[in-house]
Amino acid sequence: VAAPPHNPRTRRAPTEAEVLDAALALLDAGGPEAATIRRIAAAVDAAPSVVYTYFPEQAAVHRALVERLLAEVAEGAAADVSDHRAGGAPHWPHVVEVLALRLRERLLAHPGAVALVLGDDLSGPSARALGRRLCELMADAGLGADARRGSFLITTYVLGAIALSADAEQFRWGLRRVLGGIGTRN
Amino acid sequence: VAAPPHNPRTRRAPTEAEVLDAALALLDAGGPEAATIRRIAAAVDAAPSVVYTYFPEQAAVHRALVERLLAEVAEGAAADVSDHRAGGAPHWPHVVEVLALRLRERLLAHPGAVALVLGDDLSGPSARALGRRLCELMADAGLGADARRGSFLITTYVLGAIALSADAEQFRWGLRRVLGGIGTRN
DNA sequence: ACCTGAACACCGTTCAAGT
DNA sequence: ACCTGAACACCGTTCAAGT
């Protein structure tokens, strides 16, 4: 019942989301070097050049994948932080810990994407939103001028630990020490 | 006065060190994607396959480059640590700080190699030697069973900061907080 | 026995040629 | 006007053919 695959008139052009879905599936199945433009195109049953309909170069596909992965984390973060501000207010280190664990979990679900995130300049909307949330938390914690540095330190630690494949226990231990170090007056 | 380049009898086969020199030069000049097996071979005026005389695959060239870069740092570290143990003994955080700054400096001299180090599993001799030195320092500091975790945390921070292009001031600030966090009883 | 370079199976990216 | 797929300039890797 499928349409004849070689007639352009019956073949619907793939969506940007379909292209990204295919890229992520290839990334999960075969790591970063499997998520080739040509294979992405083949996965959506199209010519290689269709990818260029949405992305000017391969790096743009990578950026879009990073954005997609960080978007969920950023949304969750927004909710957590406003909960924190409104309600009973657990200690800020706990909120950061939840955030960090969520980010790690999200990335470990797509190990092939780790290299992409590490290579990213984190200038996308979701990366910026995450950084902003962290900054707010640090500022609320009374770090003042050091809030920016503190949030950068946390980001550094979380991504470094993921790059070095820290296990869950090591990750928690290090995170707590980092948070302790930030909280201590120098 | 140069020998005719196309006569194999007068063309000396390149050394492993010459191959690595060429690879590092290409890495410095054009980033990771410029250090191609074919371009490395061309730089030493040979056929692509000469690289396979010394390295079974491209990843082995990358590992060798990481090893070469870390070797200097590891040697310096050995000297610093034994100084620390023998002499007037500055605080261990100071020794770690020197070590961390040296590693950062060494890697920043070859920005193209940063991705290689982050992708490496740090199982080479120099990486292990560095890890051992850090562990000794942590153990001397009285961390006991946490020495291993502490040294891993430091490595995580240093590599993470390099990956995220932290500037010198941010690097020092974060490093001191990390060291402070390790030093504090939980 | 050894080393080469041509060959193979891929890449990312572009753009003339068809509809 | 639009989209395709052939073409271009590269890759990493292998191995028959020469010395």
CSV table of C-alpha atoms in Angstrom, one decimal, chain A:
chain,number,residue,atom,x,y,z
A,1,VAL,CA,0.0,0.0,0.0
A,2,ALA,CA,3.0,2.3,0.2
A,3,ALA,CA,3.5,4.9,-2.5
A,4,PRO,CA,6.0,4.1,-5.2
A,5,PRO,CA,9.3,5.4,-3.6
A,6,HIS,CA,10.8,6.9,-6.7
A,7,ASN,CA,8.1,9.1,-7.9
A,8,PRO,CA,8.7,12.6,-6.4
A,9,ARG,CA,5.1,13.6,-6.9
A,10,THR,CA,3.9,10.9,-4.4
A,11,ARG,CA,6.8,11.2,-2.0
A,12,ARG,CA,6.1,13.8,0.7
A,13,ALA,CA,9.1,15.9,1.8
A,14,PRO,CA,10.2,15.1,5.3
A,15,THR,CA,9.6,17.4,8.2
A,16,GLU,CA,12.4,19.1,10.2
A,17,ALA,CA,11.2,17.1,13.2
A,18,GLU,CA,11.4,13.9,11.1
A,19,VAL,CA,14.9,14.7,10.1
A,20,LEU,CA,15.9,15.2,13.7
A,21,ASP,CA,14.1,12.1,14.9
A,22,ALA,CA,16.1,10.1,12.3
A,23,ALA,CA,19.3,11.8,13.4
A,24,LEU,CA,18.7,11.0,17.0
A,25,ALA,CA,17.8,7.4,16.3
A,26,LEU,CA,21.0,6.9,14.3
A,27,LEU,CA,23.0,8.6,17.1
A,28,ASP,CA,21.5,6.2,19.6
A,29,ALA,CA,22.1,3.2,17.5
A,30,GLY,CA,25.6,3.8,16.2
A,31,GLY,CA,27.2,6.7,18.0
A,32,PRO,CA,28.1,10.1,16.6
A,33,GLU,CA,29.8,8.8,13.4
A,34,ALA,CA,26.7,6.9,12.4
A,35,ALA,CA,24.6,10.1,12.3
A,36,THR,CA,25.7,11.0,8.8
A,37,ILE,CA,23.8,13.4,6.6
A,38,ARG,CA,23.6,10.7,4.0
A,39,ARG,CA,22.2,8.1,6.4
A,40,ILE,CA,19.8,10.6,7.9
A,41,ALA,CA,18.5,11.3,4.5
A,42,ALA,CA,18.3,7.6,3.7
A,43,ALA,CA,16.4,7.0,7.0
A,44,VAL,CA,13.7,9.4,5.9
A,45,ASP,CA,13.8,7.9,2.4
A,46,ALA,CA,15.1,11.0,0.6
A,47,ALA,CA,18.1,12.4,-1.2
A,48,PRO,CA,21.0,13.7,0.8
A,49,SER,CA,20.3,17.2,-0.1
A,50,VAL,CA,16.9,17.3,1.8
A,51,VAL,CA,18.8,17.8,5.0
A,52,TYR,CA,20.0,21.1,3.7
A,53,THR,CA,16.4,22.2,3.4
A,54,TYR,CA,16.4,22.8,7.2
A,55,PHE,CA,20.1,22.9,8.1
A,56,PRO,CA,22.8,24.8,6.3
A,57,GLU,CA,25.5,22.4,7.5
A,58,GLN,CA,26.1,19.3,9.6
A,59,ALA,CA,27.0,21.3,12.6
A,60,ALA,CA,23.6,22.9,12.6
A,61,VAL,CA,22.0,19.4,12.9
A,62,HIS,CA,24.3,18.8,15.9
A,63,ARG,CA,23.2,22.1,17.5
A,64,ALA,CA,19.6,21.3,16.9
A,65,LEU,CA,20.0,17.9,18.6
A,66,VAL,CA,21.7,19.5,21.6
A,67,GLU,CA,18.9,22.0,21.8
A,68,ARG,CA,16.3,19.3,21.7
A,69,LEU,CA,18.0,17.3,24.5
A,70,LEU,CA,18.5,20.4,26.7
A,71,ALA,CA,15.0,21.7,26.2
A,72,GLU,CA,13.3,19.1,28.4
A,73,VAL,CA,15.8,19.6,31.1
A,74,ALA,CA,15.3,23.4,31.0
A,75,GLU,CA,11.6,23.0,31.2
A,76,GLY,CA,11.8,20.8,34.2
A,77,ALA,CA,14.3,23.2,35.7
A,78,ALA,CA,11.9,26.1,35.4
A,79,ALA,CA,9.2,24.2,37.2
A,80,ASP,CA,11.6,23.1,40.0
A,81,VAL,CA,12.9,26.5,40.6
A,82,SER,CA,9.6,28.2,40.8
A,83,ASP,CA,8.4,25.5,43.2
A,84,HIS,CA,11.4,26.3,45.2
A,85,ARG,CA,10.8,30.0,45.3
A,86,ALA,CA,7.1,29.7,46.1
A,87,GLY,CA,6.7,26.8,48.5
A,88,GLY,CA,8.4,25.4,51.5
A,89,ALA,CA,11.8,26.1,50.0
A,90,PRO,CA,14.2,23.3,50.4
A,91,HIS,CA,17.9,24.3,50.6
A,92,TRP,CA,19.2,25.5,47.2
A,93,PRO,CA,21.8,22.8,47.1
A,94,HIS,CA,19.0,20.3,46.9
A,95,VAL,CA,17.4,22.0,44.0
A,96,VAL,CA,20.7,22.2,42.1
A,97,GLU,CA,21.3,18.5,42.8
A,98,VAL,CA,17.9,17.6,41.3
A,99,LEU,CA,18.7,19.7,38.3
A,100,ALA,CA,22.1,18.2,37.9
A,101,LEU,CA,20.8,14.6,38.2
A,102,ARG,CA,18.1,15.3,35.7
A,103,LEU,CA,20.7,16.7,33.2
A,104,ARG,CA,23.0,13.7,33.7
A,105,GLU,CA,20.1,11.3,33.3
A,106,ARG,CA,18.9,12.9,30.1
A,107,LEU,CA,22.3,12.8,28.5
A,108,LEU,CA,23.0,9.2,29.6
A,109,ALA,CA,19.9,8.2,27.8
A,110,HIS,CA,21.7,9.3,24.6
A,111,PRO,CA,25.4,8.5,25.1
A,112,GLY,CA,26.1,9.3,21.5
A,113,ALA,CA,25.0,12.8,22.1
A,114,VAL,CA,27.5,13.5,24.9
A,115,ALA,CA,30.3,14.5,22.5
A,116,LEU,CA,27.9,16.8,20.7
A,117,VAL,CA,27.0,18.6,24.0
A,118,LEU,CA,30.6,18.9,25.0
A,119,GLY,CA,31.4,20.3,21.6
A,120,ASP,CA,28.5,22.8,21.7
A,121,ASP,CA,29.1,26.3,22.8
A,122,LEU,CA,26.0,26.2,24.9
A,123,SER,CA,24.6,29.3,23.3
A,124,GLY,CA,21.3,27.9,22.3
A,125,PRO,CA,18.0,29.0,24.0
A,126,SER,CA,17.7,26.0,26.3
A,127,ALA,CA,21.4,26.1,27.4
A,128,ARG,CA,21.0,29.8,28.2
A,129,ALA,CA,17.7,29.2,30.1
A,130,LEU,CA,19.4,26.5,32.2
A,131,GLY,CA,22.3,28.9,32.9
A,132,ARG,CA,19.9,31.6,33.9
A,133,ARG,CA,18.0,29.3,36.3
A,134,LEU,CA,21.3,28.3,38.0
A,135,CYS,CA,22.3,31.9,38.3
A,136,GLU,CA,19.0,32.8,40.0
A,137,LEU,CA,19.5,30.0,42.5
A,138,MET,CA,23.0,31.1,43.3
A,139,ALA,CA,21.8,34.7,43.7
A,140,ASP,CA,19.0,33.6,46.0
A,141,ALA,CA,21.6,31.7,48.0
A,142,GLY,CA,23.3,35.1,48.6
A,143,LEU,CA,26.4,34.6,46.4
A,144,GLY,CA,26.0,38.1,45.0
A,145,ALA,CA,28.7,38.9,42.4
A,146,ASP,CA,29.8,35.2,42.5
A,147,ALA,CA,26.5,33.9,41.3
A,148,ARG,CA,27.6,33.8,37.8
A,149,ARG,CA,30.9,32.0,38.6
A,150,GLY,CA,29.1,29.6,40.8
A,151,SER,CA,26.6,28.6,38.1
A,152,PHE,CA,29.5,28.2,35.7
A,153,LEU,CA,31.3,26.0,38.1
A,154,ILE,CA,28.3,23.7,38.5
A,155,THR,CA,27.9,23.4,34.7
A,156,THR,CA,31.6,22.7,34.4
A,157,TYR,CA,31.4,19.9,37.0
A,158,VAL,CA,28.3,18.2,35.5
A,159,LEU,CA,29.5,18.2,32.0
A,160,GLY,CA,33.0,17.1,33.0
A,161,ALA,CA,31.6,14.2,35.0
A,162,ILE,CA,29.5,13.1,32.1
A,163,ALA,CA,32.5,13.4,29.8
A,164,LEU,CA,34.6,11.2,32.1
A,165,SER,CA,31.7,8.7,32.6
A,166,ALA,CA,31.5,9.2,36.3
A,167,ASP,CA,29.1,6.6,37.9
A,168,ALA,CA,26.1,7.8,39.9
A,169,GLU,CA,27.9,7.5,43.3
A,170,GLN,CA,31.0,9.4,42.2
A,171,PHE,CA,28.7,12.0,40.5
A,172,ARG,CA,26.8,12.6,43.7
A,173,TRP,CA,29.9,12.7,45.9
A,174,GLY,CA,31.6,15.2,43.7
A,175,LEU,CA,28.5,17.3,43.2
A,176,ARG,CA,28.1,17.7,47.0
A,177,ARG,CA,31.7,18.7,47.4
A,178,VAL,CA,31.3,21.3,44.7
A,179,LEU,CA,28.2,22.6,46.3
A,180,GLY,CA,29.9,22.6,49.6
A,181,GLY,CA,32.8,24.5,48.2
A,182,ILE,CA,30.5,27.2,46.7
A,183,GLY,CA,28.6,27.6,49.9
A,184,THR,CA,31.7,28.1,52.0
A,185,ARG,CA,32.9,31.7,52.5
A,186,ASN,CA,36.3,31.7,51.0
